[in-house]
Amino acid sequence: MSNEIPYKIYLNESEMPNAWYNVRADMKEKPDPLINASTHQPVTKEELREVFCDELVKQELDNENRFIPIPEEIRNFYRMYRPSPLVRAYFLEKKLGTPAKIYYKFEGNNTSGSHKLNSAIAQAYYAKKQGLKGVTTETGAGQWGTAMSMACSYFDLDCKVFMVKCSYEQKPFRREVMRTYGASVTPSPSMTTKVGQQILTEHPGTSGSLGCAISEAVETAVTTPGYRYVLGSVLNQVLLHQSIIGMETKAAMDQYGIKPDIIIGCAGGGSNLGGLMSPFLGEALRGEADYRFIAVEPASCPSLTRGAFAYDYCDTGKICPMAKMYTLGCDYIPSASHAGGLRYHGMNPILSKLYDDGILEARSVKQTEVFEAAEMFARVEGTLPAPESSHAIRAAIDEALKCKESGEEKTIVFGLTGTGYFDMFAYEKFHDGKMENYVPADEEIAQALAKLPQI
Amino acid sequence: MSNEIPYKIYLNESEMPNAWYNVRADMKEKPDPLINASTHQPVTKEELREVFCDELVKQELDNENRFIPIPEEIRNFYRMYRPSPLVRAYFLEKKLGTPAKIYYKFEGNNTSGSHKLNSAIAQAYYAKKQGLKGVTTETGAGQWGTAMSMACSYFDLDCKVFMVKCSYEQKPFRREVMRTYGASVTPSPSMTTKVGQQILTEHPGTSGSLGCAISEAVETAVTTPGYRYVLGSVLNQVLLHQSIIGMETKAAMDQYGIKPDIIIGCAGGGSNLGGLMSPFLGEALRGEADYRFIAVEPASCPSLTRGAFAYDYCDTGKICPMAKMYTLGCDYIPSASHAGGLRYHGMNPILSKLYDDGILEARSVKQTEVFEAAEMFARVEGTLPAPESSHAIRAAIDEALKCKESGEEKTIVFGLTGTGYFDMFAYEKFHDGKMENYVPADEEIAQALAKLPQI
């Protein structure tokens, strides 16, 4: 093993980025704007302010400023668990016998267990600064809810989490972590909101969905004085906050003169993917560098690879503004056999645009392939990965094996977004050979897309 | 907050210790030797070799060599998750309003979730080097079993874990992590061993104990060709391996000119406590420095504060050699209301001797006080701690609050041995107000001590 590059590259705290990276500044054609779900006109700042904090509305709509300074209070909090390590996967390379050099940026060394905390603390900070009492949000796999609970606890804000019911029941320990941080957790759909009541009336036995939990959280935010809604992915502001991942990765690589050939991220709503890639995408868009960008999504929820690029609702209740994005339709719910997150029906508008423009590649992987990669990674690299992150591991391994065949010494970097300590139920299924690979039939996808609003 | 000391001090990989620290070399009076449970004569190397690997027997009996080189293969593995950070608890200090400076050495950033991996990998390495097929061991809270599974997976060794039955049932996800690393996990007592059969006959409904699981693991090791037994605490060899914690801590503190006044560790069998303290104890024993050393144990299993210093059996089946240690008697089992680890009846012989000599202090804490400290720590420092580690947090907070009263700017360092992600059942009990504080009555302790063997 080489002695030149350490196993883990840690930036010094003084080398941590002072600004987030806004990749929209580098895009010649900007993403299409959010539009009002009733009027179909571009949403105004005023409309968005009813849902989101003022400063976050500004960030959501900012297509121009490349660098957005990170407030000192947020940088202080980041120091609690950042800089995160950029790890050279020496053990994995050896196991695969590949000439490729594999790196991963590991975001799981904090109690939320994932990168979600990077945006949660920013959103909590702006809520506090605006003098709010609290925030509402939804959580699926539970990482975002945990992150938001931690962030709210730090700024002494109330945090109301709507947790997708099947996840609430399958992951009681996730719920308990949120309680440790003082959050209230309600299984969704619930009777506490109109939209929840309506969904429960129409589908009495439903185990919930992300789109439905979002609707409940938004309704609660706009009807409760002193509250706003926060979201852990999909939004442009989230990509912005998550760019800290890419900024640190790039700084660490630059220090050691490492230039990646392939950058890989798992793809749900796009928060980690966009965050890791942002500064690299900026270079590519400015023509300063040439990278391959690969988004990896579950075969059971293939918004990029099989969805349509269209204006769609962001939530089941159709309360939120609409976004132009790759989508399977707001009613699409991945099969119950799908484990873990990455189950949102759409994809962040910036990434959707870049995919449509051919800058970003995408592929889908089946979940048993994902868990095979996860287990191999856990054994050789010592970190038991989250199912979500393992999509990126799968693609990184596949690319490294191609290098083994071709003899190319490519440099691959991927985002290891989090740990799987609260996902052992899914691992158990995998070990017991009970994990299914659901791939929606063409007809199912066609039916879902046929329901897309005509705009 | 001071800008001089970073939030987290990471050594460079090149600054990692190349040797473990054997504190016995600094002791003028050595700990009393292990004795054969039948003959009461000091055990010979040959006797120990039936149970432990040859190289580990040497380490177990070595009272002379201060530094034991760490083999390169082990150092390579350590780089997977080490050096671990020494964290300045700025957020906790602020919350407490104390002039004290608090540091913690955080050992939870690996999938085993604790410091146990430091010794597991060493024990697996020597087993592999000796050409063994596999090892047997026991696990209570599950951290040691997980660590040993990871270590065995790395060296391609078979790993048979006997898991205390109540823990096996309460922590299915711990079991699942072990399976991810290819270990077999058997609830103890089991029918696979003679000692297990005997215990089940005498106590049909028993939920098991550490002492019983140890007996089953030892029996399996000595009756299965190509196997040896490994243990995660209590032994001198384990303290030796865990000294990597103290060595790194001291190196990091020396770099920044930090001199601790108080060093605190949670106390079960003594592995973390002794590991963190070893090089500092060495300095104190040589008269080169003056530190306060505090062991913190659960009020429900108070081996140091209420036990006797005597020769006792290390396991329920009375198979293992006997050790001179602080003990509550090998049949002592903490109340079922006790959550988490730190439930062994005895204490490592080196630490027992140092406690008897007045070098080491000890105190016991009740578990609701422990969980109060744990929750406060999780909220301000962002890491949800293991119940075991939280005993040390409790004492560190108490010492910092004393400083607040006296105005003293003491420097406190404690071991944050691990994370509590698999202990949310206990946190739930705490949140629901259902956690009990069991403190054994004087009579119960007296009865337990009356059963100690007369040697």
PDB file of N, CA and C in Angstrom, chain B residues 358-417:
ATOM      1  N   GLY B 358      -4.092   2.713  46.343  1.00  0.00           N
ATOM      2  CA  GLY B 358      -4.479   4.120  46.498  1.00  0.00           C
ATOM      3  C   GLY B 358      -4.093   5.016  45.338  1.00  0.00           C
ATOM      4  N   ILE B 359      -3.636   4.433  44.245  1.00  0.00           N
ATOM      5  CA  ILE B 359      -3.276   5.232  43.065  1.00  0.00           C
ATOM      6  C   ILE B 359      -4.542   5.631  42.302  1.00  0.00           C
ATOM      7  N   LEU B 360      -5.482   4.707  42.253  1.00  0.00           N
ATOM      8  CA  LEU B 360      -6.713   4.879  41.499  1.00  0.00           C
ATOM      9  C   LEU B 360      -7.862   5.115  42.474  1.00  0.00           C
ATOM     10  N   GLU B 361      -8.700   6.113  42.165  1.00  0.00           N
ATOM     11  CA  GLU B 361      -9.930   6.314  42.942  1.00  0.00           C
ATOM     12  C   GLU B 361     -11.076   5.582  42.244  1.00  0.00           C
ATOM     13  N   ALA B 362     -12.165   5.375  42.975  1.00  0.00           N
ATOM     14  CA  ALA B 362     -13.343   4.785  42.333  1.00  0.00           C
ATOM     15  C   ALA B 362     -14.598   5.393  42.926  1.00  0.00           C
ATOM     16  N   ARG B 363     -15.625   5.473  42.097  1.00  0.00           N
ATOM     17  CA  ARG B 363     -16.936   5.884  42.593  1.00  0.00           C
ATOM     18  C   ARG B 363     -18.001   5.151  41.804  1.00  0.00           C
ATOM     19  N   SER B 364     -19.178   5.050  42.393  1.00  0.00           N
ATOM     20  CA  SER B 364     -20.266   4.418  41.648  1.00  0.00           C
ATOM     21  C   SER B 364     -21.362   5.435  41.394  1.00  0.00           C
ATOM     22  N   VAL B 365     -22.080   5.256  40.297  1.00  0.00           N
ATOM     23  CA  VAL B 365     -23.165   6.180  39.942  1.00  0.00           C
ATOM     24  C   VAL B 365     -24.419   5.383  39.578  1.00  0.00           C
ATOM     25  N   LYS B 366     -25.563   6.010  39.847  1.00  0.00           N
ATOM     26  CA  LYS B 366     -26.850   5.365  39.545  1.00  0.00           C
ATOM     27  C   LYS B 366     -27.215   5.593  38.083  1.00  0.00           C
ATOM     28  N   GLN B 367     -27.987   4.651  37.525  1.00  0.00           N
ATOM     29  CA  GLN B 367     -28.127   4.730  36.068  1.00  0.00           C
ATOM     30  C   GLN B 367     -29.011   5.864  35.569  1.00  0.00           C
ATOM     31  N   THR B 368     -29.974   6.346  36.355  1.00  0.00           N
ATOM     32  CA  THR B 368     -30.732   7.503  35.834  1.00  0.00           C
ATOM     33  C   THR B 368     -29.830   8.741  35.787  1.00  0.00           C
ATOM     34  N   GLU B 369     -28.915   8.852  36.753  1.00  0.00           N
ATOM     35  CA  GLU B 369     -27.939   9.958  36.701  1.00  0.00           C
ATOM     36  C   GLU B 369     -27.061   9.820  35.456  1.00  0.00           C
ATOM     37  N   VAL B 370     -26.747   8.578  35.132  1.00  0.00           N
ATOM     38  CA  VAL B 370     -25.909   8.298  33.962  1.00  0.00           C
ATOM     39  C   VAL B 370     -26.634   8.710  32.679  1.00  0.00           C
ATOM     40  N   PHE B 371     -27.913   8.352  32.592  1.00  0.00           N
ATOM     41  CA  PHE B 371     -28.660   8.681  31.363  1.00  0.00           C
ATOM     42  C   PHE B 371     -28.979  10.180  31.271  1.00  0.00           C
ATOM     43  N   GLU B 372     -29.117  10.832  32.406  1.00  0.00           N
ATOM     44  CA  GLU B 372     -29.262  12.298  32.359  1.00  0.00           C
ATOM     45  C   GLU B 372     -28.020  12.928  31.740  1.00  0.00           C
ATOM     46  N   ALA B 373     -26.871  12.445  32.178  1.00  0.00           N
ATOM     47  CA  ALA B 373     -25.609  12.954  31.613  1.00  0.00           C
ATOM     48  C   ALA B 373     -25.507  12.602  30.135  1.00  0.00           C
ATOM     49  N   ALA B 374     -25.925  11.391  29.805  1.00  0.00           N
ATOM     50  CA  ALA B 374     -25.854  10.939  28.408  1.00  0.00           C
ATOM     51  C   ALA B 374     -26.694  11.834  27.510  1.00  0.00           C
ATOM     52  N   GLU B 375     -27.895  12.148  27.958  1.00  0.00           N
ATOM     53  CA  GLU B 375     -28.782  12.952  27.117  1.00  0.00           C
ATOM     54  C   GLU B 375     -28.260  14.386  26.962  1.00  0.00           C
ATOM     55  N   MET B 376     -27.768  14.939  28.069  1.00  0.00           N
ATOM     56  CA  MET B 376     -27.196  16.285  27.971  1.00  0.00           C
ATOM     57  C   MET B 376     -26.017  16.288  26.999  1.00  0.00           C
ATOM     58  N   PHE B 377     -25.178  15.289  27.128  1.00  0.00           N
ATOM     59  CA  PHE B 377     -23.999  15.189  26.269  1.00  0.00           C
ATOM     60  C   PHE B 377     -24.406  15.056  24.799  1.00  0.00           C
ATOM     61  N   ALA B 378     -25.378  14.178  24.535  1.00  0.00           N
ATOM     62  CA  ALA B 378     -25.838  13.974  23.155  1.00  0.00           C
ATOM     63  C   ALA B 378     -26.319  15.291  22.561  1.00  0.00           C
ATOM     64  N   ARG B 379     -27.049  16.039  23.362  1.00  0.00           N
ATOM     65  CA  ARG B 379     -27.624  17.281  22.833  1.00  0.00           C
ATOM     66  C   ARG B 379     -26.568  18.341  22.565  1.00  0.00           C
ATOM     67  N   VAL B 380     -25.596  18.470  23.433  1.00  0.00           N
ATOM     68  CA  VAL B 380     -24.640  19.564  23.214  1.00  0.00           C
ATOM     69  C   VAL B 380     -23.410  19.144  22.426  1.00  0.00           C
ATOM     70  N   GLU B 381     -22.976  17.905  22.571  1.00  0.00           N
ATOM     71  CA  GLU B 381     -21.766  17.486  21.856  1.00  0.00           C
ATOM     72  C   GLU B 381     -22.081  16.721  20.573  1.00  0.00           C
ATOM     73  N   GLY B 382     -23.362  16.384  20.378  1.00  0.00           N
ATOM     74  CA  GLY B 382     -23.757  15.814  19.088  1.00  0.00           C
ATOM     75  C   GLY B 382     -23.538  14.319  18.937  1.00  0.00           C
ATOM     76  N   THR B 383     -22.933  13.685  19.908  1.00  0.00           N
ATOM     77  CA  THR B 383     -22.718  12.243  19.825  1.00  0.00           C
ATOM     78  C   THR B 383     -23.550  11.549  20.891  1.00  0.00           C
ATOM     79  N   LEU B 384     -24.381  10.620  20.466  1.00  0.00           N
ATOM     80  CA  LEU B 384     -25.208   9.872  21.398  1.00  0.00           C
ATOM     81  C   LEU B 384     -24.353   8.755  21.997  1.00  0.00           C
ATOM     82  N   PRO B 385     -24.044   8.878  23.291  1.00  0.00           N
ATOM     83  CA  PRO B 385     -23.049   7.972  23.870  1.00  0.00           C
ATOM     84  C   PRO B 385     -23.614   6.629  24.309  1.00  0.00           C
ATOM     85  N   ALA B 386     -22.756   5.630  24.363  1.00  0.00           N
ATOM     86  CA  ALA B 386     -23.126   4.336  24.930  1.00  0.00           C
ATOM     87  C   ALA B 386     -23.403   4.513  26.421  1.00  0.00           C
ATOM     88  N   PRO B 387     -24.303   3.693  26.963  1.00  0.00           N
ATOM     89  CA  PRO B 387     -24.551   3.762  28.409  1.00  0.00           C
ATOM     90  C   PRO B 387     -23.263   3.594  29.218  1.00  0.00           C
ATOM     91  N   GLU B 388     -22.389   2.685  28.773  1.00  0.00           N
ATOM     92  CA  GLU B 388     -21.136   2.455  29.490  1.00  0.00           C
ATOM     93  C   GLU B 388     -20.321   3.755  29.567  1.00  0.00           C
ATOM     94  N   SER B 389     -20.096   4.358  28.401  1.00  0.00           N
ATOM     95  CA  SER B 389     -19.295   5.586  28.330  1.00  0.00           C
ATOM     96  C   SER B 389     -19.896   6.694  29.191  1.00  0.00           C
ATOM     97  N   SER B 390     -21.210   6.653  29.313  1.00  0.00           N
ATOM     98  CA  SER B 390     -21.907   7.740  29.992  1.00  0.00           C
ATOM     99  C   SER B 390     -21.620   7.761  31.491  1.00  0.00           C
ATOM    100  N   HIS B 391     -21.117   6.664  32.021  1.00  0.00           N
ATOM    101  CA  HIS B 391     -20.664   6.678  33.416  1.00  0.00           C
ATOM    102  C   HIS B 391     -19.502   7.658  33.563  1.00  0.00           C
ATOM    103  N   ALA B 392     -18.606   7.647  32.582  1.00  0.00           N
ATOM    104  CA  ALA B 392     -17.472   8.573  32.624  1.00  0.00           C
ATOM    105  C   ALA B 392     -17.933  10.006  32.390  1.00  0.00           C
ATOM    106  N   ILE B 393     -18.907  10.169  31.497  1.00  0.00           N
ATOM    107  CA  ILE B 393     -19.447  11.514  31.251  1.00  0.00           C
ATOM    108  C   ILE B 393     -20.015  12.083  32.543  1.00  0.00           C
ATOM    109  N   ARG B 394     -20.786  11.242  33.245  1.00  0.00           N
ATOM    110  CA  ARG B 394     -21.391  11.679  34.517  1.00  0.00           C
ATOM    111  C   ARG B 394     -20.326  12.228  35.468  1.00  0.00           C
ATOM    112  N   ALA B 395     -19.255  11.463  35.628  1.00  0.00           N
ATOM    113  CA  ALA B 395     -18.204  11.879  36.572  1.00  0.00           C
ATOM    114  C   ALA B 395     -17.484  13.126  36.064  1.00  0.00           C
ATOM    115  N   ALA B 396     -17.285  13.217  34.744  1.00  0.00           N
ATOM    116  CA  ALA B 396     -16.607  14.396  34.191  1.00  0.00           C
ATOM    117  C   ALA B 396     -17.452  15.643  34.421  1.00  0.00           C
ATOM    118  N   ILE B 397     -18.761  15.501  34.215  1.00  0.00           N
ATOM    119  CA  ILE B 397     -19.665  16.640  34.460  1.00  0.00           C
ATOM    120  C   ILE B 397     -19.617  17.028  35.936  1.00  0.00           C
ATOM    121  N   ASP B 398     -19.662  16.033  36.817  1.00  0.00           N
ATOM    122  CA  ASP B 398     -19.640  16.320  38.252  1.00  0.00           C
ATOM    123  C   ASP B 398     -18.349  17.049  38.654  1.00  0.00           C
ATOM    124  N   GLU B 399     -17.233  16.602  38.092  1.00  0.00           N
ATOM    125  CA  GLU B 399     -15.958  17.262  38.408  1.00  0.00           C
ATOM    126  C   GLU B 399     -15.917  18.681  37.840  1.00  0.00           C
ATOM    127  N   ALA B 400     -16.492  18.847  36.640  1.00  0.00           N
ATOM    128  CA  ALA B 400     -16.515  20.179  36.013  1.00  0.00           C
ATOM    129  C   ALA B 400     -17.404  21.126  36.808  1.00  0.00           C
ATOM    130  N   LEU B 401     -18.477  20.598  37.372  1.00  0.00           N
ATOM    131  CA  LEU B 401     -19.366  21.434  38.187  1.00  0.00           C
ATOM    132  C   LEU B 401     -18.695  21.826  39.505  1.00  0.00           C
ATOM    133  N   LYS B 402     -17.868  20.926  40.042  1.00  0.00           N
ATOM    134  CA  LYS B 402     -17.086  21.286  41.235  1.00  0.00           C
ATOM    135  C   LYS B 402     -16.150  22.447  40.913  1.00  0.00           C
ATOM    136  N   CYS B 403     -15.554  22.399  39.720  1.00  0.00           N
ATOM    137  CA  CYS B 403     -14.674  23.486  39.288  1.00  0.00           C
ATOM    138  C   CYS B 403     -15.446  24.796  39.181  1.00  0.00           C
ATOM    139  N   LYS B 404     -16.694  24.682  38.744  1.00  0.00           N
ATOM    140  CA  LYS B 404     -17.529  25.885  38.619  1.00  0.00           C
ATOM    141  C   LYS B 404     -17.713  26.521  39.996  1.00  0.00           C
ATOM    142  N   GLU B 405     -17.931  25.680  40.996  1.00  0.00           N
ATOM    143  CA  GLU B 405     -18.095  26.198  42.364  1.00  0.00           C
ATOM    144  C   GLU B 405     -16.814  26.792  42.900  1.00  0.00           C
ATOM    145  N   SER B 406     -15.704  26.078  42.665  1.00  0.00           N
ATOM    146  CA  SER B 406     -14.432  26.510  43.253  1.00  0.00           C
ATOM    147  C   SER B 406     -13.709  27.531  42.389  1.00  0.00           C
ATOM    148  N   GLY B 407     -14.137  27.629  41.111  1.00  0.00           N
ATOM    149  CA  GLY B 407     -13.452  28.535  40.190  1.00  0.00           C
ATOM    150  C   GLY B 407     -12.150  27.980  39.641  1.00  0.00           C
ATOM    151  N   GLU B 408     -11.884  26.711  39.890  1.00  0.00           N
ATOM    152  CA  GLU B 408     -10.630  26.120  39.403  1.00  0.00           C
ATOM    153  C   GLU B 408     -10.718  25.772  37.915  1.00  0.00           C
ATOM    154  N   GLU B 409      -9.629  26.039  37.196  1.00  0.00           N
ATOM    155  CA  GLU B 409      -9.593  25.733  35.752  1.00  0.00           C
ATOM    156  C   GLU B 409      -8.925  24.386  35.514  1.00  0.00           C
ATOM    157  N   LYS B 410      -9.472  23.353  36.098  1.00  0.00           N
ATOM    158  CA  LYS B 410      -8.837  22.048  35.941  1.00  0.00           C
ATOM    159  C   LYS B 410      -9.019  21.493  34.530  1.00  0.00           C
ATOM    160  N   THR B 411      -8.085  20.652  34.142  1.00  0.00           N
ATOM    161  CA  THR B 411      -8.195  19.966  32.857  1.00  0.00           C
ATOM    162  C   THR B 411      -8.614  18.522  33.108  1.00  0.00           C
ATOM    163  N   ILE B 412      -9.753  18.177  32.519  1.00  0.00           N
ATOM    164  CA  ILE B 412     -10.343  16.857  32.729  1.00  0.00           C
ATOM    165  C   ILE B 412     -10.323  16.102  31.409  1.00  0.00           C
ATOM    166  N   VAL B 413      -9.893  14.871  31.436  1.00  0.00           N
ATOM    167  CA  VAL B 413      -9.999  14.063  30.213  1.00  0.00           C
ATOM    168  C   VAL B 413     -10.713  12.755  30.562  1.00  0.00           C
ATOM    169  N   PHE B 414     -11.637  12.375  29.708  1.00  0.00           N
ATOM    170  CA  PHE B 414     -12.311  11.104  29.957  1.00  0.00           C
ATOM    171  C   PHE B 414     -12.405  10.286  28.673  1.00  0.00           C
ATOM    172  N   GLY B 415     -12.657   8.999  28.840  1.00  0.00           N
ATOM    173  CA  GLY B 415     -12.791   8.106  27.695  1.00  0.00           C
ATOM    174  C   GLY B 415     -14.242   8.008  27.267  1.00  0.00           C
ATOM    175  N   LEU B 416     -14.514   8.438  26.025  1.00  0.00           N
ATOM    176  CA  LEU B 416     -15.845   8.215  25.455  1.00  0.00           C
ATOM    177  C   LEU B 416     -15.710   6.948  24.623  1.00  0.00           C
ATOM    178  N   THR B 417     -16.007   5.830  25.286  1.00  0.00           N
ATOM    179  CA  THR B 417     -15.648   4.545  24.694  1.00  0.00           C
ATOM    180  C   THR B 417     -16.466   4.186  23.471  1.00  0.00           C
TER     181      THR B 417
END
